[in-house]
Amino acid sequence: MTDEQRRAIPFAVRAALASVGMACFLLLLKGYAAWATGSVAMLGSLADTGLDLLASLVTLYGVKLASEPADHDHRFGHGKAEALAALFQVALITASAVGIAWRAILAFGETTPTQGADFGIGVSLVAILATIVLLAYQRRIIRQTGSVAIMADNVHYQSDVLLNGSVILALVLDQYIGIRGADPVMGIVIALWLAWGAFQASSNAIDQLMDKEWPEAERARFIEVAARQPGIKGIHDFRTRRSGSHEFAQFHMEVGRDLTVYAAHDIVEGVERALRRAYPKVEVLIHLDPEGHVDTDNPLVEADVTPHWFGKRL
C-alpha cells in the first residue's frame, strides 16, 4: 500500500462518520415532522432516513475494514469490503422503495388530510440544506479516495434531496392548492426514484466484485506512460482492476534478449518509478520476459480477447 493510499483512508472514514451523524439528525427531525403532519411523503422520507442511518453504519464498517492492510489470508487487502457495503445499501434502498410505494397505494383510499404544511416544509428545507453540505463533502472525499462505498452513499443522499423536495411539493399541492391525491402520488414518485438510484448504485459495486477492467481510455493512458520508458520492446497480458480505494495493474514487459538480469531489472525499476509518479494510487506488478516471448498458458491470450501493443497482446 502506498503512502497516498494510507493518507486517503482516514478521509473515507471521516466521510462515513459525517453520513452517520447527518442520518441521526435527520431521523429525529423527520420523525417529529411525520407525526405532526401525517404526510405519506414525509413518512416515506422518514423511512428512507432510517435506512440511511443503517446504511451509513454499514458503510462506516465497510470503509474501516477496507482500510485494513493486507494480511496472510487477504494478500490483496480488504478493499472489496466497500463493494459489499455498497450492495447492502442497495438492498436497503430497494426495501425502502417498496415500503414507500405500498404505503402510498394504501393512502389513495384514505380521506384524512395532511396537516401542518408550514412545519413539514420547514423541516424538508432544513434537510435539503444539510444534505447538500454532506454531498459536497462526500464528493471531495470521492475525488481523493475513489471509495465505492462513499460513492454509493453519495448516490443515496442525492435521492434524499429530490425526496425532500417532493415532500415540499406534496404538502403545497395537498394543503394550499387542494389537490388531495398529490401526497400519495409523490410517495410513489419517490419510491420509483429510490428504485432507480438502487440500480445505479449497484453497478460500481458489482464491477469491482467482478474485477472489471478500467475503461479503455484509462488503460491506454497507463500504457502510454510505460511506453515512454527506454528499453521496452513490448507489453502483453495487461490487466487492471479496482478494489475499494485501491487499484491494481499488472503486465508482462519484454526487454532485449541479451540483457543481463541486472540491466533488465534497472529497466523495470525505471518503468515502476514513472508509473508511480503518474499513478500514485495504483499498485503495479510487472513480469519480465525476453523479447518475442509470449506465455501460452494464459486463456485470455489463447482466446485473443485482449488489445495489442507493440504487436503483442495486452
Tab-separated table of C-alpha atoms in Angstrom, residues 48-232:
chain	number	residue	atom	x	y	z
A	48	ASP	CA	-35.661	6.439	3.943
A	49	THR	CA	-33.681	8.360	6.572
A	50	GLY	CA	-33.969	5.434	8.985
A	51	LEU	CA	-32.482	3.167	6.351
A	52	ASP	CA	-29.915	5.879	5.640
A	53	LEU	CA	-28.695	5.518	9.209
A	54	LEU	CA	-28.375	1.756	8.949
A	55	ALA	CA	-26.700	2.030	5.549
A	56	SER	CA	-24.296	4.664	6.848
A	57	LEU	CA	-23.325	2.434	9.773
A	58	VAL	CA	-22.624	-0.417	7.355
A	59	THR	CA	-20.646	1.978	5.140
A	60	LEU	CA	-18.583	3.067	8.136
A	61	TYR	CA	-17.797	-0.555	8.956
A	62	GLY	CA	-17.031	-1.256	5.281
A	63	VAL	CA	-14.541	1.582	4.826
A	64	LYS	CA	-12.855	0.807	8.144
A	65	LEU	CA	-12.480	-2.851	7.158
A	66	ALA	CA	-11.291	-1.868	3.677
A	67	SER	CA	-8.589	0.287	5.268
A	68	GLU	CA	-7.039	-2.722	6.965
A	69	PRO	CA	-3.674	-3.670	5.441
A	70	ALA	CA	-3.164	-6.907	3.542
A	71	ASP	CA	-2.690	-9.958	5.722
A	72	HIS	CA	-1.906	-13.646	5.333
A	73	ASP	CA	-5.444	-14.535	4.217
A	74	HIS	CA	-6.106	-11.382	2.168
A	75	ARG	CA	-2.939	-10.682	0.179
A	76	PHE	CA	-4.656	-8.019	-1.954
A	77	GLY	CA	-6.076	-6.209	1.074
A	78	HIS	CA	-9.703	-5.811	2.159
A	79	GLY	CA	-10.847	-3.228	-0.403
A	80	LYS	CA	-13.831	-5.268	-1.621
A	81	ALA	CA	-15.481	-4.772	1.754
A	82	GLU	CA	-16.525	-1.396	0.345
A	83	ALA	CA	-18.316	-3.056	-2.581
A	84	LEU	CA	-20.133	-5.383	-0.187
A	85	ALA	CA	-21.180	-2.401	1.946
A	86	ALA	CA	-22.437	-0.654	-1.193
A	87	LEU	CA	-24.543	-3.677	-2.166
A	88	PHE	CA	-26.022	-3.749	1.342
A	89	GLN	CA	-27.041	-0.130	0.818
A	90	VAL	CA	-28.676	-1.081	-2.463
A	91	ALA	CA	-30.756	-3.743	-0.689
A	92	LEU	CA	-31.896	-1.208	1.911
A	93	ILE	CA	-32.769	1.391	-0.717
A	94	THR	CA	-34.832	-1.186	-2.615
A	95	ALA	CA	-36.682	-2.240	0.546
A	96	SER	CA	-37.376	1.414	1.334
A	97	ALA	CA	-38.768	1.992	-2.165
A	98	VAL	CA	-41.125	-0.995	-1.889
A	99	GLY	CA	-42.383	0.093	1.542
A	100	ILE	CA	-42.997	3.682	0.479
A	101	ALA	CA	-44.848	2.596	-2.678
A	102	TRP	CA	-47.087	0.259	-0.670
A	103	ARG	CA	-47.913	2.935	1.899
A	104	ALA	CA	-48.667	5.429	-0.877
A	105	ILE	CA	-51.041	2.985	-2.597
A	106	LEU	CA	-52.911	2.440	0.673
A	107	ALA	CA	-53.128	6.226	1.166
A	108	PHE	CA	-55.232	6.620	-2.003
A	109	GLY	CA	-58.174	5.127	-0.097
A	110	GLU	CA	-57.785	7.328	2.967
A	111	THR	CA	-59.741	10.536	3.471
A	112	THR	CA	-57.784	12.056	6.374
A	113	PRO	CA	-55.980	15.152	5.034
A	114	THR	CA	-52.424	16.032	5.858
A	115	GLN	CA	-51.802	18.964	8.185
A	116	GLY	CA	-49.066	21.262	9.434
A	117	ALA	CA	-47.749	22.105	5.969
A	118	ASP	CA	-45.621	25.006	7.204
A	119	PHE	CA	-43.785	22.802	9.685
A	120	GLY	CA	-43.331	19.961	7.212
A	121	ILE	CA	-41.985	22.315	4.551
A	122	GLY	CA	-39.588	23.915	7.044
A	123	VAL	CA	-38.247	20.517	8.103
A	124	SER	CA	-37.761	19.491	4.481
A	125	LEU	CA	-35.875	22.698	3.676
A	126	VAL	CA	-33.528	22.128	6.625
A	127	ALA	CA	-32.996	18.547	5.447
A	128	ILE	CA	-32.213	19.692	1.895
A	129	LEU	CA	-29.636	22.254	3.017
A	130	ALA	CA	-27.975	19.807	5.426
A	131	THR	CA	-27.864	17.091	2.763
A	132	ILE	CA	-26.329	19.431	0.171
A	133	VAL	CA	-23.490	20.190	2.609
A	134	LEU	CA	-22.918	16.455	3.159
A	135	LEU	CA	-22.981	15.750	-0.597
A	136	ALA	CA	-20.336	18.397	-1.254
A	137	TYR	CA	-18.093	16.914	1.430
A	138	GLN	CA	-18.603	13.361	0.138
A	139	ARG	CA	-17.752	14.359	-3.429
A	140	ARG	CA	-14.473	15.864	-2.266
A	141	ILE	CA	-13.656	12.631	-0.448
A	142	ILE	CA	-14.592	10.559	-3.502
A	143	ARG	CA	-12.195	12.591	-5.660
A	144	GLN	CA	-9.413	11.934	-3.159
A	145	THR	CA	-10.067	8.253	-2.425
A	146	GLY	CA	-12.292	6.779	-5.137
A	147	SER	CA	-14.215	4.964	-2.387
A	148	VAL	CA	-17.061	2.928	-3.929
A	149	ALA	CA	-18.875	2.726	-0.575
A	150	ILE	CA	-18.884	6.515	-0.152
A	151	MET	CA	-19.903	6.776	-3.816
A	152	ALA	CA	-22.970	4.593	-3.165
A	153	ASP	CA	-23.757	6.628	-0.048
A	154	ASN	CA	-23.484	9.788	-2.138
A	155	VAL	CA	-25.968	8.426	-4.684
A	156	HIS	CA	-28.339	7.625	-1.834
A	157	TYR	CA	-28.151	11.116	-0.383
A	158	GLN	CA	-28.623	12.655	-3.837
A	159	SER	CA	-32.007	10.926	-3.890
A	160	ASP	CA	-32.715	12.465	-0.474
A	161	VAL	CA	-32.544	15.955	-1.965
A	162	LEU	CA	-35.214	15.042	-4.508
A	163	LEU	CA	-37.168	13.173	-1.857
A	164	ASN	CA	-37.349	16.202	0.434
A	165	GLY	CA	-38.225	18.429	-2.492
A	166	SER	CA	-41.061	16.040	-3.324
A	167	VAL	CA	-42.330	16.283	0.253
A	168	ILE	CA	-42.494	20.066	-0.057
A	169	LEU	CA	-44.349	19.822	-3.369
A	170	ALA	CA	-46.783	17.237	-1.985
A	171	LEU	CA	-47.637	19.385	1.060
A	172	VAL	CA	-48.101	22.514	-1.050
A	173	LEU	CA	-50.380	20.752	-3.556
A	174	ASP	CA	-52.362	18.984	-0.834
A	175	GLN	CA	-52.923	21.801	1.663
A	176	TYR	CA	-52.561	25.054	-0.268
A	177	ILE	CA	-53.930	24.107	-3.685
A	178	GLY	CA	-56.323	21.400	-2.532
A	179	ILE	CA	-55.164	18.527	-4.759
A	180	ARG	CA	-55.846	15.720	-2.286
A	181	GLY	CA	-54.182	12.906	-4.230
A	182	ALA	CA	-50.887	14.716	-4.564
A	183	ASP	CA	-49.346	13.327	-1.394
A	184	PRO	CA	-49.582	9.583	-2.267
A	185	VAL	CA	-48.660	10.319	-5.888
A	186	MET	CA	-45.440	11.978	-4.739
A	187	GLY	CA	-44.862	8.992	-2.443
A	188	ILE	CA	-44.946	6.703	-5.479
A	189	VAL	CA	-42.638	9.046	-7.414
A	190	ILE	CA	-40.183	8.929	-4.514
A	191	ALA	CA	-40.340	5.116	-4.453
A	192	LEU	CA	-39.598	4.909	-8.176
A	193	TRP	CA	-36.698	7.334	-7.814
A	194	LEU	CA	-35.226	5.298	-4.968
A	195	ALA	CA	-35.515	2.110	-7.035
A	196	TRP	CA	-33.655	3.787	-9.911
A	197	GLY	CA	-30.972	5.021	-7.509
A	198	ALA	CA	-30.545	1.480	-6.174
A	199	PHE	CA	-29.993	0.190	-9.695
A	200	GLN	CA	-27.364	2.845	-10.400
A	201	ALA	CA	-25.579	2.382	-7.070
A	202	SER	CA	-25.233	-1.359	-7.639
A	203	SER	CA	-23.275	-1.078	-10.901
A	204	ASN	CA	-19.966	0.192	-9.471
A	205	ALA	CA	-20.036	-2.328	-6.630
A	206	ILE	CA	-20.732	-5.234	-8.973
A	207	ASP	CA	-17.989	-4.059	-11.347
A	208	GLN	CA	-15.469	-4.167	-8.511
A	209	LEU	CA	-16.587	-7.565	-7.262
A	210	MET	CA	-16.318	-8.893	-10.825
A	211	ASP	CA	-12.858	-7.294	-11.305
A	212	LYS	CA	-13.989	-5.281	-14.301
A	213	GLU	CA	-11.178	-3.716	-16.305
A	214	TRP	CA	-10.511	0.016	-16.312
A	215	PRO	CA	-12.098	1.968	-19.184
A	216	GLU	CA	-10.146	1.659	-22.438
A	217	ALA	CA	-9.064	5.320	-22.441
A	218	GLU	CA	-7.615	4.942	-18.936
A	219	ARG	CA	-5.833	1.732	-19.908
A	220	ALA	CA	-4.346	3.455	-22.955
A	221	ARG	CA	-3.022	6.376	-20.877
A	222	PHE	CA	-1.427	3.983	-18.403
A	223	ILE	CA	0.341	2.032	-21.150
A	224	GLU	CA	1.446	5.278	-22.805
A	225	VAL	CA	3.328	6.237	-19.643
A	226	ALA	CA	5.089	2.862	-19.586
A	227	ALA	CA	5.841	3.005	-23.315
A	228	ARG	CA	7.824	6.233	-22.957
A	229	GLN	CA	10.457	4.493	-20.846
A	230	PRO	CA	13.622	3.321	-22.648
A	231	GLY	CA	14.451	-0.340	-23.085
A	232	ILE	CA	10.912	-1.725	-23.503
